[in-house]
Structure formats: C-alpha cells, structure tokens
Coordinates of C-alpha atoms and ligand atoms in Angstrom, one line a residue:
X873 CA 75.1 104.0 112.3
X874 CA 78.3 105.1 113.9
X875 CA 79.2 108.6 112.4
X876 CA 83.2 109.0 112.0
X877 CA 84.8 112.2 112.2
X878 CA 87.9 112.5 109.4
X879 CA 90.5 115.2 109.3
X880 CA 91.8 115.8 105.8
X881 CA 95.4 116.6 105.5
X882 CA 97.2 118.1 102.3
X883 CA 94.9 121.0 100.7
X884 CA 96.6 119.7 97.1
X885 CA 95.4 117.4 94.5
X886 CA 93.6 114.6 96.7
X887 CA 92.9 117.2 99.2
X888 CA 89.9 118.6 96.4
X889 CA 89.6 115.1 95.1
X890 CA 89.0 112.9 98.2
X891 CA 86.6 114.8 100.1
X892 CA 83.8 114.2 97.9
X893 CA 83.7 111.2 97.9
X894 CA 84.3 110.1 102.0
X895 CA 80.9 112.7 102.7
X896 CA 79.1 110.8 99.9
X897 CA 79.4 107.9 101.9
X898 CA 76.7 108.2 104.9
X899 CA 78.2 107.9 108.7
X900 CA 81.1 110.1 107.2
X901 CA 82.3 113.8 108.1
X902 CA 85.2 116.2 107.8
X903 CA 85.7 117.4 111.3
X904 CA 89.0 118.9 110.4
X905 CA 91.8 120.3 107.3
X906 CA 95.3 120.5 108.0
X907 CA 97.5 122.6 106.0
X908 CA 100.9 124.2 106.2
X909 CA 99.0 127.4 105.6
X910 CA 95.8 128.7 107.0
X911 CA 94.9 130.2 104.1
X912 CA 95.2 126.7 101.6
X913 CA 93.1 125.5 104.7
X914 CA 90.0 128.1 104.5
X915 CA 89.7 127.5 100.5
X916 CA 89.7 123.8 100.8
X917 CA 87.5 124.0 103.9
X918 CA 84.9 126.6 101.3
X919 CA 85.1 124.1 98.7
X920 CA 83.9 121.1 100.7
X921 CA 81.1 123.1 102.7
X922 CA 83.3 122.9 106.2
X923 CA 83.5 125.8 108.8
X924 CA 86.4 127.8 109.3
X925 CA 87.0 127.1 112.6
X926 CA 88.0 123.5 111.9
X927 CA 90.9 125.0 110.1
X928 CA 94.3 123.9 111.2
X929 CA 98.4 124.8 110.6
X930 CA 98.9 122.5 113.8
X931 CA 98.6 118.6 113.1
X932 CA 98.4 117.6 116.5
X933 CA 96.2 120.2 117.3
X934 CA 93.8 119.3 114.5
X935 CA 94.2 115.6 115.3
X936 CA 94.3 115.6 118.8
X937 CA 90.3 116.4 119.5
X938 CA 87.6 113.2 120.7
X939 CA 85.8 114.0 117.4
X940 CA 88.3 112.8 115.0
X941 CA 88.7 109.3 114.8
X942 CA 90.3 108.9 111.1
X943 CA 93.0 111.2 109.7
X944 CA 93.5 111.2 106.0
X945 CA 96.8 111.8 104.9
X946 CA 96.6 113.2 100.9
X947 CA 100.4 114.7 101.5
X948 CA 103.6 113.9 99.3
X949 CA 105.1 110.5 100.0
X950 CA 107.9 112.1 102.2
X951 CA 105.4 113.1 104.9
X952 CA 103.6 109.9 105.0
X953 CA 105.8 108.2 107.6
X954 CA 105.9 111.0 110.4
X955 CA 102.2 111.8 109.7
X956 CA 101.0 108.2 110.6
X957 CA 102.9 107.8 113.4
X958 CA 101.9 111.1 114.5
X959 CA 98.5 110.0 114.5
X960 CA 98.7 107.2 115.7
X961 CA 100.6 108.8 118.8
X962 CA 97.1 110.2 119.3
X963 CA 95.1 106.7 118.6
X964 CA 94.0 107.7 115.9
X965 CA 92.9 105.6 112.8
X966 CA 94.4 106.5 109.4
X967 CA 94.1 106.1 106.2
X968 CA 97.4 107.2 104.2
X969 CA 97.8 108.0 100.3
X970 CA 99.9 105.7 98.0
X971 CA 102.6 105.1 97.4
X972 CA 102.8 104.2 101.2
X973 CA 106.1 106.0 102.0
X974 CA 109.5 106.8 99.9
X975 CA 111.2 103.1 101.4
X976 CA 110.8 100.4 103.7
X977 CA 112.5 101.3 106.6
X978 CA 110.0 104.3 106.8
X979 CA 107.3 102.1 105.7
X980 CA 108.7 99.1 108.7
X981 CA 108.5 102.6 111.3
X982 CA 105.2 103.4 110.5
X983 CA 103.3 100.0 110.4
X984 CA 105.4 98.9 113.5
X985 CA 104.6 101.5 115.6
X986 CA 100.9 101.3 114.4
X987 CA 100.8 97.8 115.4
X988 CA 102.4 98.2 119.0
X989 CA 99.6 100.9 119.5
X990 CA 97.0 98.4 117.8
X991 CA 96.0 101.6 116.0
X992 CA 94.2 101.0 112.4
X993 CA 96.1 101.6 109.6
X994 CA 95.4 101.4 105.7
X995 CA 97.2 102.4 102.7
X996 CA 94.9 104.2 100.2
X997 CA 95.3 102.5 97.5
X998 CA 92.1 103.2 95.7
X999 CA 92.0 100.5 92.9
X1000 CA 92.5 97.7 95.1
X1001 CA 88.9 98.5 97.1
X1002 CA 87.4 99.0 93.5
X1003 CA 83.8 96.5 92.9
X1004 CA 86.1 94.6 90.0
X1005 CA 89.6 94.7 91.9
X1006 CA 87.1 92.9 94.4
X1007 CA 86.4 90.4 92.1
X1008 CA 89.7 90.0 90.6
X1009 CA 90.8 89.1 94.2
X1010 CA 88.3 86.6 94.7
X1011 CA 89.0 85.0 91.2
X1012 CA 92.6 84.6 91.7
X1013 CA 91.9 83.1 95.3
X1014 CA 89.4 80.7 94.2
X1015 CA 86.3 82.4 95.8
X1016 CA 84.8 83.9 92.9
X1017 CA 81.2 82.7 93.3
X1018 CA 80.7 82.6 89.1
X1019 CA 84.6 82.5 87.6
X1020 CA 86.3 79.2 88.8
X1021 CA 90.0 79.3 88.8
X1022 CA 90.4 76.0 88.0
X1023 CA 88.6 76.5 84.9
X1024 CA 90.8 79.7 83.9
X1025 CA 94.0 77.8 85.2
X1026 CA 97.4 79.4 86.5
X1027 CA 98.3 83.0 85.3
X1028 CA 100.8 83.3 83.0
X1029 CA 101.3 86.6 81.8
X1030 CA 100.2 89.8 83.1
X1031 CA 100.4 93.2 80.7
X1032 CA 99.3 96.7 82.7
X1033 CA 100.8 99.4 81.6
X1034 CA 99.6 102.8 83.1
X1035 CA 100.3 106.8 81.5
X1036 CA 99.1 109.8 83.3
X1037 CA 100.3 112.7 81.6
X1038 CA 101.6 115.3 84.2
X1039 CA 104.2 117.9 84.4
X1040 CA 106.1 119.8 87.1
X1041 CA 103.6 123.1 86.4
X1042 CA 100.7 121.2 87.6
X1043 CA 101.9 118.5 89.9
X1044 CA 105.1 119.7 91.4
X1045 CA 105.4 117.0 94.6
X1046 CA 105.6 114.4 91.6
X1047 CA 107.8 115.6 90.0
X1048 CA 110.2 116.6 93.6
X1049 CA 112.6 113.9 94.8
X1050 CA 112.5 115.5 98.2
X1051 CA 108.7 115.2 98.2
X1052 CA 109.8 111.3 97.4
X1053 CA 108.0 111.8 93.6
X1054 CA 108.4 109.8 90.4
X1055 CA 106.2 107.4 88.0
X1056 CA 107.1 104.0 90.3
X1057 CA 105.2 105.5 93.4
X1058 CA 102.5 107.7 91.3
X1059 CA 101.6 105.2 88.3
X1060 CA 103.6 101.7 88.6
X1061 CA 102.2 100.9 92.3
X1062 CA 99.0 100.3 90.9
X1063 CA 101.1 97.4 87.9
X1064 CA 102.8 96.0 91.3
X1065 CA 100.2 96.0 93.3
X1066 CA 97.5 94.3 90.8
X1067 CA 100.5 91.7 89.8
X1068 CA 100.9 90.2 93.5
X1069 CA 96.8 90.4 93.3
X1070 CA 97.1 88.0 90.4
X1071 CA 100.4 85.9 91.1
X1072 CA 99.6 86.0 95.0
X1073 CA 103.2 86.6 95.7
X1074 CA 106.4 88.5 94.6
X1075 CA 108.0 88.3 91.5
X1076 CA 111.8 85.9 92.0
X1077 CA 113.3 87.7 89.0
X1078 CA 113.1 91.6 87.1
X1079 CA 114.2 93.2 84.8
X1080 CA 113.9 96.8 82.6
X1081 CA 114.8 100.0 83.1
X1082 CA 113.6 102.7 85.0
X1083 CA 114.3 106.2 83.5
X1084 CA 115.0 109.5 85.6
X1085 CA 113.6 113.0 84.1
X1086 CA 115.2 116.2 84.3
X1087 CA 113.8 116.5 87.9
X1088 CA 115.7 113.7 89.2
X1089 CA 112.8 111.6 89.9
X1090 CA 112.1 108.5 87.4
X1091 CA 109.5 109.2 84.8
X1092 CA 109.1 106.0 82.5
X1093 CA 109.5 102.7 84.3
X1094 CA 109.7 99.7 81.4
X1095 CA 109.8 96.5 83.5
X1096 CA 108.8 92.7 83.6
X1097 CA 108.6 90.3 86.3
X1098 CA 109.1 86.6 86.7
X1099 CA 107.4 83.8 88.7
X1100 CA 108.3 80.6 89.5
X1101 CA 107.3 78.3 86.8
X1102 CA 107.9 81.6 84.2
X1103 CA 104.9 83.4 84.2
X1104 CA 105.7 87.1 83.9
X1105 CA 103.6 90.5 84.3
X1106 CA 105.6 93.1 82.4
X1107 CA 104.0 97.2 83.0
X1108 CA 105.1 100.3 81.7
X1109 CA 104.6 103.2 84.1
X1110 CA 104.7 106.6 82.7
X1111 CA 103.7 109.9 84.3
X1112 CA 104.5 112.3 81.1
X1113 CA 102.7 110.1 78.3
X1114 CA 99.3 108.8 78.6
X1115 CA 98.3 105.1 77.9
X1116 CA 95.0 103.9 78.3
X1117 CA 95.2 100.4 77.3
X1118 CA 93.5 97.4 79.0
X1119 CA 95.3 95.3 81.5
X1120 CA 95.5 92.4 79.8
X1121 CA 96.1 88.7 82.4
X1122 CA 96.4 85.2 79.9
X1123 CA 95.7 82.2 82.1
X1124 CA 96.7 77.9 81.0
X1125 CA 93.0 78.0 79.8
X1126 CA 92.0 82.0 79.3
X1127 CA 91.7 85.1 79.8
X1128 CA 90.9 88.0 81.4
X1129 CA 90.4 91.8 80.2
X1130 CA 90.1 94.7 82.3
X1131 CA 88.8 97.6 80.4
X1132 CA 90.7 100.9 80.8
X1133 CA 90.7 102.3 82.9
X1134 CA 92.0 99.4 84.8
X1135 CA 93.2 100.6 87.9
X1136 CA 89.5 101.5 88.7
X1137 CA 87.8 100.0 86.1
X1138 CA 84.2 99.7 85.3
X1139 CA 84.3 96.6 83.0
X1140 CA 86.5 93.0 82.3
X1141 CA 85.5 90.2 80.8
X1142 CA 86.6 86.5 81.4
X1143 CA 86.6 84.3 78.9
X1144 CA 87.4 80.4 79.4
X1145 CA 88.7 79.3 75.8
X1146 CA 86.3 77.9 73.8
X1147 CA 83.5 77.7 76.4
X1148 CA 82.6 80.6 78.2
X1149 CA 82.9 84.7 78.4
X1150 CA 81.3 86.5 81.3
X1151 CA 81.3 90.1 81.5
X1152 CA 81.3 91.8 84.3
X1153 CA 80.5 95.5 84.8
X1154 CA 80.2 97.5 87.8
X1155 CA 79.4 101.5 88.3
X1156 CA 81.9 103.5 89.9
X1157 CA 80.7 106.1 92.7
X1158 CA 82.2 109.6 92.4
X1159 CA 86.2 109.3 91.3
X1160 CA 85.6 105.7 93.1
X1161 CA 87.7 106.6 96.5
X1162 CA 84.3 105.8 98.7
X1163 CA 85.5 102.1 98.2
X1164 CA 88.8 102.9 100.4
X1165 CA 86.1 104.9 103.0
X1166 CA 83.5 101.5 103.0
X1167 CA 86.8 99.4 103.7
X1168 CA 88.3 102.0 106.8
X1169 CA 84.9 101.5 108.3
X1170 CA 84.6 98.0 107.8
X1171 CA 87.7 97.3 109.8
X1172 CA 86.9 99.9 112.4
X1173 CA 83.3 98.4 112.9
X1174 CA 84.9 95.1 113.3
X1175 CA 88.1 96.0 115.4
X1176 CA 90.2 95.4 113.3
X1177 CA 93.9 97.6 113.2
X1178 CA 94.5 95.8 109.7
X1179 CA 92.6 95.3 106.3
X1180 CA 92.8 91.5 105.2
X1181 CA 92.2 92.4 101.9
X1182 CA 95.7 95.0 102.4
X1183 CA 97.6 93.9 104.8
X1184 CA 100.2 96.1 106.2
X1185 CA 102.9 92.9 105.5
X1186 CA 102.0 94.0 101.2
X1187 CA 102.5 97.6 101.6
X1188 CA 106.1 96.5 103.6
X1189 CA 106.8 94.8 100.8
X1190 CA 105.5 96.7 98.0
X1191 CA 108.2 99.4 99.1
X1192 CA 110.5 96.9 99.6
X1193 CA 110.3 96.2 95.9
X1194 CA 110.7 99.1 94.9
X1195 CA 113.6 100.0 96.8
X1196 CA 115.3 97.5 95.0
X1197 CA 113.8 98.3 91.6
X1198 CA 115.0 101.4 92.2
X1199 CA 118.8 100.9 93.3
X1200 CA 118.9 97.6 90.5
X1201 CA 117.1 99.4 87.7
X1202 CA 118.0 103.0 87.2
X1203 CA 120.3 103.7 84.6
Ligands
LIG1459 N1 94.7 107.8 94.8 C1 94.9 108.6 93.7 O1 94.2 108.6 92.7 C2 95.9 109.6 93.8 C3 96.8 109.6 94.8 N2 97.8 110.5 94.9 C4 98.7 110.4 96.1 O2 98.3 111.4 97.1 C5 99.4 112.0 97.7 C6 99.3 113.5 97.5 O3 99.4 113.7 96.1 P1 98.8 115.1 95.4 O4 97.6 115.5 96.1 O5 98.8 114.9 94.0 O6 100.0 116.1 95.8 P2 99.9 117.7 95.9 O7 101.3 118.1 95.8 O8 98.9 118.2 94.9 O9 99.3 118.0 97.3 C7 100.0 117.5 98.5 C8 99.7 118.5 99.6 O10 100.3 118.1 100.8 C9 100.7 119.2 101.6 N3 102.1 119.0 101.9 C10 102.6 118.7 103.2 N4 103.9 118.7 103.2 C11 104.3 119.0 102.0 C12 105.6 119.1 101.4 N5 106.7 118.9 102.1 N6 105.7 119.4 100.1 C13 104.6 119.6 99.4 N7 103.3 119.5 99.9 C14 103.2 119.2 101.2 C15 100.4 120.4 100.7 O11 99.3 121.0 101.3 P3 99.4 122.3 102.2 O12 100.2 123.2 101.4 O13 98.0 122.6 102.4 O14 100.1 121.8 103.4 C16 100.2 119.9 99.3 O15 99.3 120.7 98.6 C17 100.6 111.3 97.1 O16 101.0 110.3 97.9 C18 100.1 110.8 95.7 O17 100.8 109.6 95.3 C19 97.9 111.5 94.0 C20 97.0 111.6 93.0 C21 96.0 110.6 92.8
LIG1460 O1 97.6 107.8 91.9 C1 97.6 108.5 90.9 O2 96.6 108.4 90.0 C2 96.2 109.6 89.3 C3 97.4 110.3 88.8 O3 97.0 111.6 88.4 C4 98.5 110.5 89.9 O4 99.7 111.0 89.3 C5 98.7 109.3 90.6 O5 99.6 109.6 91.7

C-alpha cells in the first residue's frame, strides 16, 4: 500500500477534528501543520502525536518537501483560493474544506489553474463521500443495485433543512465576512449540494430570503428551489438555531427518509408506496471525514486530478449559486 504524506493546515476547528480521522485510515500520515503561529502549530502537532519539527509558519516551506503529497486546507473560506493554488504551484494534491471559496471567480482561479497543472483537487465536502450519500447517488442515477428509480419515479420535492447552533465566542471565522463566513457556506452547502444530488442539475427558479446577523454575514437562509416540470427542494439553513429534522425527498411513486443527521447520516429508508420499504443503515467511522480521505486516495491511485463523484464543474457552480443567492436574496 502506497503511504501518503498530508500536511494539515488551519490549527482551528477542523484542524482538531480532521486529523483523526485521515490517520485512522491506513496508508495515511501527517508529515506536516501549518499555522499562522508556531505555537497553535506545536499544540495541534501534541494533540495528534506529531513531532515538533514538522511544525510550520511558512506554507511553502511546509508544502514544498518530496514527503508531502496531499495538503489539507481546514482554513476560513477566504484563504481557500490562494492556498490551493499555492499548492498546487508545488504539484501538490489537495483536498480543501467547504464551502469551496467565498465566489466563483476565486473558485474558476483555483480549479483552472489546478487543471492546467493536472494537479488533483477535491472539495471536502464530507457528506457527499458518506456510505448513504453513496447510495443516494446511485439511486438517483439509476445504479442503485436494490432501489430502482423507476420504481420510486421522478423527485418532486426535496425538504433539508440544517441548524448548528454557533456563536461568534466559539467560531469566530463564521461569523467574520472577511474570513468569507455565514450559514450559506457553513450549513446550506450541504441543502445545495444534496439537491443537485437528487435533481441532477440546478434549480431554473428561487426564491426566499437570506437573513444577515449582527456580524454582517447571513445567519438564517429560508429558500426553495424550482425544477423544470415544478419539483422544488426548499432548506432552511441556520447557524444560531439547531434543527435536527430528517431530509425528507417525495418521489411520483415514494419516498425517501434520511434520518438526522442527514448530512452524514447513518440511516434512510425507501419506501415504494404500497409495495416496499427498505432500510438502509450504515456505521459511520470516527466524525465520518475518512470517506473524503478513501475518495483523495482513490483518485490518486487511479490518476485521476478530478473526483467523478465531485467534479470540480459542481463546486464552480455550487458558488456560482450562491453568488447569486446571495446578491438576489439578501434583504
Ligand atoms: N466538514 C465539516 O464538518 C466542517 C467544515 N468546516 C469548514 O472548515 C473550514 C475551517 O473552519 P473551522 O475549522 O471551523 O474554522 P476555525 O476558524 O476554527 O479555524 C480556521 C483556522 O484557519 C487558520 N487561518 C488561516 N488564515 C486565517 C484567517 N485569515 N482568519 C482566521 N483563521 C485563519 C487559523 O489557524 P492558525 O491560527 O493556526 O493559522 C484558524 O484557526 C471552513 O471552510 C469551514 O466551512 C468547518 C466546520 C465543520
Ligand atoms: O460544515 C459544518 O458542519 C458542522 C458545523 O459545526 C459547521 O458550522 C459547518 O461549517
């Protein structure tokens, strides 16, 4: 087995969360932490067993060494851009934190110049690696090997809301529109990103509201998309209030339940009116971010510089979205 060397970057939230779970997976090991300050560095490093000496205040420095071949970048949204092209610069592999940037043109920057390098690049965006995101996938592209989609027929309303209470005390880059914070990056990208999984494309219509805090960065986004024919997936992203309801999807002939919670979910059931639920369940490893790790070395193995299970094209357009959800929405 081919053993890849990761440097961590960010010694805040996902810097204590992530680790854990890239060494549980075997082949995996932190060969380097990059902070802004040594000393965030050396506590990190303590926490996670690593040495001292693969301590770093200088990206490139820490980046820049034949034993790293993956950076992970667990920094605010308004370092994402210039940290992946960084890497890159150095042909290095990366793996960067959603949401994927603060707007397209620095998301179109990054994966462009990721692409003319042929450098691999992914955007962490844990729930989508997930066992039953997995499934969910396959259902809604016909490849489910037990659901058939034309049993469950064509989605027609999706219902995800997501609440993680928070506060500027405790997670300050959220709440920090110069850190590029706020509930559509932080909660709602999961909402987006598991309604393209179910409608396959974007929405042609929105509409809502999407409420700034005292901060200046939105808090409660309240919005509902439309689909050709009229389906509509309507979420409600929060990042004061907590909600830990199911995601709910009703197909012509079903539908499907995805137990809370549902952006990394250990239960849904299916069931096909009047003739069939299946249940399906699935453990979740640590905090569930190994999924993310299997998938980075799944590409790599194969030589690949893109997922096809998330494309750079869907984070592109992900912040495309919400650039306009943003200057449309706001009030
Ligand atoms: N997948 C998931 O479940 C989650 C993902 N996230 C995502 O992970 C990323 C990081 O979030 P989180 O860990 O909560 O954020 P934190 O603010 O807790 O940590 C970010 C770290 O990035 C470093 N950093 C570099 N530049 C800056 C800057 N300009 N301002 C502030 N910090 C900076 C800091 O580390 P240092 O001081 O050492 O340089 C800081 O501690 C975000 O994109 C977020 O959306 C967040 C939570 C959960
Ligand atoms: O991605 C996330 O999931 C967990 C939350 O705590 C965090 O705000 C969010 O960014």
């Amino acid at each position: 087995m081919t053993t890849r060397g990761w440097v961590i970057v960010g010694t805040g939230l996902m810097g204590k969360l992530f680790p854990p779970d890239l060494i549980a997976r075997p082949g995996n090991q932190i060969v380097g932490i990059v902070s802004r300050n040594k000393e965030s560095a050396i506590k990190l490093a303590k926490m996670h067993g690593v040495s001292e000496d693969l301590c770093f205040t200088d990206f490139d420095a820490a980046v820049n060494r034949p034993e790293v071949h993956v950076v992970y970048l667990g920094t605010p949204p308004s370092e994402h851009s210039r940290q992946v092209i960084a890497a890159v610069k150095h042909g290095k592999a990366v793996l960067c934190e959603k949401p994927f940037t603060t707007n397209k043109k620095e998301a179109v920057e990054a994966v462009e110049f990721a692409r003319k390098q042929k450098v691999f690049l992914l955007e962490a965006l844990f729930s989508h690696y997930t066992p039953l995101w997995t499934a969910l996938r396959q259902i809604f592209r016909g490849e489910h090997h037990q659901i058939s989609i034309t049993d469950l027929g064509r989605p027609l309303h999706l219902e995800a809301n997501i609440g993680i209470p928070q506060n500027p005390d405790n997670a300050p880059s959220l709440f920090s529109s110069k850190c590029g914070g706020g509930a559509l990056g932080a909660v709602s990208v999961y909402p987006i990103n598991l309604a393209y999984t179910v409608f396959g494309e974007r929405p042609t219509r929105y509409e809502g509201k999407i409420v700034n805090g005292a901060t200046n960065v939105d808090e409660v986004n309240d919005i509902t998309f439309e689909y050709e024919g009229g389906a509509k997936a309507h979420f409600l992203g929060r990042i004061r209030e907590k909600d830990s309801a199911p995601a709910i999807i009703k197909t012509e002939n079903g539908e499907i339940i995805v137990d809370a919670p549902w952006w990394c979910p250990k239960k849904m059931t299916v069931r096909i009116d009047g003739r069939s639920e299946i249940v399906l369940t699935a453990q979740i490893d640590g905090k569930g971010y190994g999924y993310e790790v299997d998938e980075v070395n799944r590409c790599l193995d194969e030589g690949l510089i893109e997922s096809p299970v998330f494309d750079l094209n869907r984070s592109i357009d992900i912040m495309d979205l919400m650039d306009e959800l943003k200057a449309n929405l706001t009030q």
